[in-house]
Every structure is written in C-alpha cells, then in structure tokens.
CSV table of C-alpha atoms in Angstrom, one decimal:
chain,number,residue,atom,x,y,z
Y,1,MET,CA,38.7,31.5,-4.5
Y,2,ALA,CA,36.9,28.3,-5.3
Y,3,ASP,CA,35.4,28.2,-1.9
Y,4,VAL,CA,33.2,31.2,-2.5
Y,5,ILE,CA,29.5,30.2,-2.5
Y,6,ASP,CA,27.3,31.8,-5.1
Y,7,TYR,CA,24.3,32.4,-2.9
Y,8,ALA,CA,22.1,33.5,-5.8
Y,9,LEU,CA,22.9,30.5,-7.7
Y,10,LEU,CA,22.3,28.4,-4.5
Y,11,ARG,CA,18.9,30.2,-4.0
Y,12,ARG,CA,17.8,29.5,-7.6
Y,13,LEU,CA,18.8,25.8,-7.1
Y,14,ILE,CA,16.6,25.6,-4.2
Y,15,ALA,CA,13.7,27.3,-5.8
Y,16,ASP,CA,13.9,25.1,-8.6
Y,17,GLU,CA,14.1,21.8,-6.5
Y,18,GLU,CA,11.1,23.3,-4.5
Y,19,GLN,CA,9.1,23.8,-7.6
Y,20,THR,CA,10.0,20.4,-9.0
Y,21,LEU,CA,8.8,18.8,-5.7
Y,22,ALA,CA,5.6,20.8,-5.8
Y,23,ASP,CA,5.0,19.8,-9.5
Y,24,ILE,CA,5.7,16.1,-8.5
Y,25,GLU,CA,3.3,16.3,-5.5
Y,26,TYR,CA,0.5,17.9,-7.7
Y,27,GLU,CA,0.9,15.2,-10.2
Y,28,ILE,CA,0.7,12.4,-7.6
Y,29,ARG,CA,-2.6,14.0,-6.3
Y,30,ARG,CA,-3.9,14.2,-9.7
Y,31,ILE,CA,-3.1,10.6,-10.5
Y,32,GLU,CA,-4.6,9.6,-6.9
Y,33,ARG,CA,-7.8,11.2,-7.9
Y,34,LYS,CA,-8.0,9.5,-11.2
Y,35,LEU,CA,-7.3,6.1,-9.6
Y,36,THR,CA,-10.1,6.8,-7.2
Y,37,GLU,CA,-12.4,7.5,-10.1
Y,38,LEU,CA,-11.3,4.6,-12.0
Y,39,LYS,CA,-11.9,2.3,-8.9
Y,40,ARG,CA,-15.4,3.7,-8.6
Y,41,GLU,CA,-16.1,3.0,-12.3
Y,42,ARG,CA,-14.7,-0.5,-11.9
Y,43,ASP,CA,-16.9,-1.2,-8.8
Y,44,GLU,CA,-19.9,0.1,-10.8
Y,45,HIS,CA,-19.3,-2.1,-13.6
Y,46,ALA,CA,-18.6,-5.2,-11.4
Y,47,LYS,CA,-21.9,-4.7,-9.7
Y,48,ASN,CA,-23.7,-4.3,-13.1
Y,49,LEU,CA,-22.1,-7.5,-14.3
Y,50,CYS,CA,-23.1,-9.3,-11.1
Y,51,ASP,CA,-26.6,-8.0,-11.5
Y,52,LEU,CA,-26.8,-9.2,-15.2
Y,53,ARG,CA,-25.4,-12.6,-14.3
Y,54,ASP,CA,-27.9,-12.9,-11.5
Y,55,LEU,CA,-30.7,-12.0,-13.9
Y,56,LEU,CA,-29.5,-14.6,-16.5
Y,57,ASN,CA,-29.3,-17.3,-13.8
Y,58,ALA,CA,-32.9,-16.4,-12.7
Y,59,GLU,CA,-34.1,-16.7,-16.3
Y,60,VAL,CA,-32.3,-20.1,-16.7
Y,61,ARG,CA,-33.8,-21.3,-13.5
Y,62,ASN,CA,-37.3,-20.3,-14.6
Y,63,GLY,CA,-36.8,-22.2,-17.9
Y,64,CYS,CA,-36.7,-19.2,-20.2
C-alpha cells in the first residue's frame, strides 16, 4: 500500500513548515527594526556633519 498517507507525518511536516515560516517572518521584522534604527542613526550623523560643515564655512567666511 504505497498510496497510504501517513497523516501524522504530514501533520508534523506542516507544523515544521509553519514554524519555519514564523521564524523567518520574525527574523524579517527584527531586521526591519534594526534597519530603521540604523537609518535614524545615519540621518542623525548626516545632520551633525552638515551642521559642522556649516559651522566651519561660517568660520572661514568670518576670517577665523
């Protein structure tokens, strides 16, 4: 009876796939949060750099 389906095995395979999918989705959300954090840090540093350049340019224009 090669056509007999092992339903217990099939349920385990389905549960394993569901868990794998949940793990992957969790990891994607974690990475998205980290990416958002890194983008915020990048924007902060870019603003600081711009402010420092503006300060330097103002000092150069004032002859210091």
